[in-house]
Amino acid sequence: MRFIKIISLSIQVQISLYLFVVSIDRGFTNTSSAGFSSLFESGLKSLIENFEWESREPINREQVLPEYDFIVVGAGSAGSVVASRLSEIKNWQVLLIEAGQHAIHLMDIPLAAPFWQFSTINWKYTGNLII
């Protein structure tokens, strides 16, 4: 795993240096060109971070307790608040669970939303689908 992290970090450094050299070489003085270069670079960094995250060790399952005082199902805004408030009591053990896979960094890009519709990422939600 450490080898993969070193490789991906090396790739990130190479890409950043390449984009920096290209921007100097082309003499980006136009704000739209510089903005596109910055957008492209941040997109590549996001992809690299996603690959690094995927290569990390899985969560330590030994930390899961055999018994909990409260189990909150659903880690949305309300579930997270309920679990947080319950965990303020020191003697209470609270487990917050959420179904599904880990989020992909690209899901944070608003323009990419149409690509995630009706896929397994959003549980093939069709509540607003016009038939």
mmCIF file of C-alpha atoms in Angstrom:
data_model
loop_
_atom_site.group_PDB
_atom_site.id
_atom_site.type_symbol
_atom_site.label_atom_id
_atom_site.label_comp_id
_atom_site.label_asym_id
_atom_site.label_seq_id
_atom_site.Cartn_x
_atom_site.Cartn_y
_atom_site.Cartn_z
ATOM 1 C CA MET A 1 0.000 0.000 0.000
ATOM 2 C CA ARG A 2 2.809 2.414 0.824
ATOM 3 C CA PHE A 3 4.271 1.891 -2.649
ATOM 4 C CA ILE A 4 0.963 2.896 -4.253
ATOM 5 C CA LYS A 5 0.803 6.082 -2.165
ATOM 6 C CA ILE A 6 4.349 7.057 -3.126
ATOM 7 C CA ILE A 7 3.613 6.470 -6.808
ATOM 8 C CA SER A 8 0.412 8.515 -6.729
ATOM 9 C CA LEU A 9 2.168 11.337 -4.860
ATOM 10 C CA SER A 10 4.925 11.279 -7.452
ATOM 11 C CA ILE A 11 2.352 11.487 -10.244
ATOM 12 C CA GLN A 12 0.671 14.422 -8.500
ATOM 13 C CA VAL A 13 3.967 16.299 -8.249
ATOM 14 C CA GLN A 14 4.767 15.592 -11.896
ATOM 15 C CA ILE A 15 1.351 16.801 -13.071
ATOM 16 C CA SER A 16 1.561 19.970 -10.960
ATOM 17 C CA LEU A 17 5.035 20.753 -12.281
ATOM 18 C CA TYR A 18 3.950 20.075 -15.856
ATOM 19 C CA LEU A 19 0.942 22.376 -15.569
ATOM 20 C CA PHE A 20 3.092 25.069 -13.969
ATOM 21 C CA VAL A 21 5.691 24.856 -16.748
ATOM 22 C CA VAL A 22 3.006 24.877 -19.453
ATOM 23 C CA SER A 23 1.333 27.940 -17.941
ATOM 24 C CA ILE A 24 4.665 29.801 -17.819
ATOM 25 C CA ASP A 25 5.668 28.635 -21.303
ATOM 26 C CA ARG A 26 2.422 29.848 -22.847
ATOM 27 C CA GLY A 27 2.481 33.060 -20.856
ATOM 28 C CA PHE A 28 -1.072 32.861 -19.572
ATOM 29 C CA THR A 29 -2.101 36.452 -19.113
ATOM 30 C CA ASN A 30 -5.680 35.926 -20.173
ATOM 31 C CA THR A 31 -7.806 35.228 -17.104
ATOM 32 C CA SER A 32 -10.005 32.695 -18.895
ATOM 33 C CA SER A 33 -6.990 30.630 -19.965
ATOM 34 C CA ALA A 34 -5.482 30.794 -16.502
ATOM 35 C CA GLY A 35 -8.855 29.859 -15.018
ATOM 36 C CA PHE A 36 -9.135 26.835 -17.288
ATOM 37 C CA SER A 37 -5.615 25.743 -16.352
ATOM 38 C CA SER A 38 -6.482 26.076 -12.662
ATOM 39 C CA LEU A 39 -9.743 24.177 -13.159
ATOM 40 C CA PHE A 40 -7.946 21.420 -15.064
ATOM 41 C CA GLU A 41 -5.277 21.142 -12.377
ATOM 42 C CA SER A 42 -7.816 20.960 -9.543
ATOM 43 C CA GLY A 43 -9.759 18.304 -11.462
ATOM 44 C CA LEU A 44 -6.626 16.198 -11.820
ATOM 45 C CA LYS A 45 -5.817 16.659 -8.131
ATOM 46 C CA SER A 46 -9.321 15.510 -7.247
ATOM 47 C CA LEU A 47 -8.885 12.354 -9.323
ATOM 48 C CA ILE A 48 -5.521 11.643 -7.717
ATOM 49 C CA GLU A 49 -6.962 12.145 -4.222
ATOM 50 C CA ASN A 50 -9.773 9.731 -5.077
ATOM 51 C CA PHE A 51 -7.288 7.060 -6.183
ATOM 52 C CA GLU A 52 -5.216 7.620 -3.031
ATOM 53 C CA TRP A 53 -8.332 7.280 -0.877
ATOM 54 C CA GLU A 54 -9.316 4.046 -2.613
ATOM 55 C CA SER A 55 -5.869 2.562 -1.892
ATOM 56 C CA ARG A 56 -6.038 3.191 1.869
ATOM 57 C CA GLU A 57 -6.406 0.442 4.411
ATOM 58 C CA PRO A 58 -10.011 -0.478 5.294
ATOM 59 C CA ILE A 59 -11.588 0.679 8.544
ATOM 60 C CA ASN A 60 -10.504 -1.331 11.568
ATOM 61 C CA ARG A 61 -13.505 -3.582 12.236
ATOM 62 C CA GLU A 62 -12.152 -4.565 15.663
ATOM 63 C CA GLN A 63 -13.334 -1.217 17.049
ATOM 64 C CA VAL A 64 -16.973 -2.217 16.588
ATOM 65 C CA LEU A 65 -18.407 -2.936 20.023
ATOM 66 C CA PRO A 66 -20.545 -6.009 20.727
ATOM 67 C CA GLU A 67 -23.298 -3.879 22.271
ATOM 68 C CA TYR A 68 -24.646 -0.324 21.883
ATOM 69 C CA ASP A 69 -27.152 1.740 23.819
ATOM 70 C CA PHE A 70 -28.472 3.383 20.637
ATOM 71 C CA ILE A 71 -28.220 2.498 16.962
ATOM 72 C CA VAL A 72 -29.073 5.354 14.611
ATOM 73 C CA VAL A 73 -29.860 4.221 11.079
ATOM 74 C CA GLY A 74 -29.234 6.846 8.409
ATOM 75 C CA ALA A 75 -26.304 9.250 8.468
ATOM 76 C CA GLY A 76 -28.109 12.143 6.825
ATOM 77 C CA SER A 77 -28.336 15.522 8.503
ATOM 78 C CA ALA A 78 -30.979 14.461 11.051
ATOM 79 C CA GLY A 79 -29.380 11.097 11.840
ATOM 80 C CA SER A 80 -25.986 12.692 12.346
ATOM 81 C CA VAL A 81 -27.408 15.318 14.701
ATOM 82 C CA VAL A 82 -29.314 12.701 16.716
ATOM 83 C CA ALA A 83 -26.215 10.497 17.005
ATOM 84 C CA SER A 84 -24.081 13.480 17.973
ATOM 85 C CA ARG A 85 -26.490 14.599 20.687
ATOM 86 C CA LEU A 86 -26.826 11.067 22.073
ATOM 87 C CA SER A 87 -23.045 10.652 22.180
ATOM 88 C CA GLU A 88 -22.707 13.712 24.427
ATOM 89 C CA ILE A 89 -23.611 11.459 27.373
ATOM 90 C CA LYS A 90 -20.302 9.813 28.326
ATOM 91 C CA ASN A 91 -21.718 6.440 29.379
ATOM 92 C CA TRP A 92 -23.808 5.906 26.240
ATOM 93 C CA GLN A 93 -22.469 3.961 23.280
ATOM 94 C CA VAL A 94 -23.948 5.168 19.973
ATOM 95 C CA LEU A 95 -23.570 3.521 16.575
ATOM 96 C CA LEU A 96 -24.382 5.547 13.442
ATOM 97 C CA ILE A 97 -24.713 3.450 10.293
ATOM 98 C CA GLU A 98 -25.313 4.354 6.673
ATOM 99 C CA ALA A 99 -25.914 1.995 3.785
ATOM 100 C CA GLY A 100 -24.158 2.218 0.477
ATOM 101 C CA GLN A 101 -20.683 2.612 -0.840
ATOM 102 C CA HIS A 102 -18.139 5.288 -0.040
ATOM 103 C CA ALA A 103 -18.661 8.607 -1.767
ATOM 104 C CA ILE A 104 -16.573 9.474 -4.796
ATOM 105 C CA HIS A 105 -14.848 12.879 -4.779
ATOM 106 C CA LEU A 106 -16.275 13.631 -8.204
ATOM 107 C CA MET A 107 -19.767 13.602 -6.684
ATOM 108 C CA ASP A 108 -19.026 17.042 -5.203
ATOM 109 C CA ILE A 109 -18.954 18.644 -8.654
ATOM 110 C CA PRO A 110 -22.415 20.089 -9.417
ATOM 111 C CA LEU A 111 -22.006 19.809 -13.199
ATOM 112 C CA ALA A 112 -21.408 16.060 -12.828
ATOM 113 C CA ALA A 113 -24.823 15.497 -11.180
ATOM 114 C CA PRO A 114 -26.502 14.216 -14.380
ATOM 115 C CA PHE A 115 -23.927 11.429 -14.597
ATOM 116 C CA TRP A 116 -24.940 10.060 -11.174
ATOM 117 C CA GLN A 117 -28.709 10.107 -11.777
ATOM 118 C CA PHE A 118 -30.443 6.740 -11.885
ATOM 119 C CA SER A 119 -27.221 4.913 -11.004
ATOM 120 C CA THR A 120 -26.369 2.721 -8.038
ATOM 121 C CA ILE A 121 -24.714 5.721 -6.388
ATOM 122 C CA ASN A 122 -28.067 7.358 -5.636
ATOM 123 C CA TRP A 123 -29.947 4.061 -5.246
ATOM 124 C CA LYS A 124 -31.520 4.520 -8.703
ATOM 125 C CA TYR A 125 -33.814 7.146 -7.154
ATOM 126 C CA THR A 126 -36.638 7.941 -9.543
ATOM 127 C CA GLY A 127 -38.949 10.031 -7.339
ATOM 128 C CA ASN A 128 -38.768 13.044 -9.654
ATOM 129 C CA LEU A 129 -38.615 11.104 -12.899
ATOM 130 C CA ILE A 130 -41.153 12.181 -15.500
ATOM 131 C CA ILE A 131 -42.639 9.116 -17.141
#
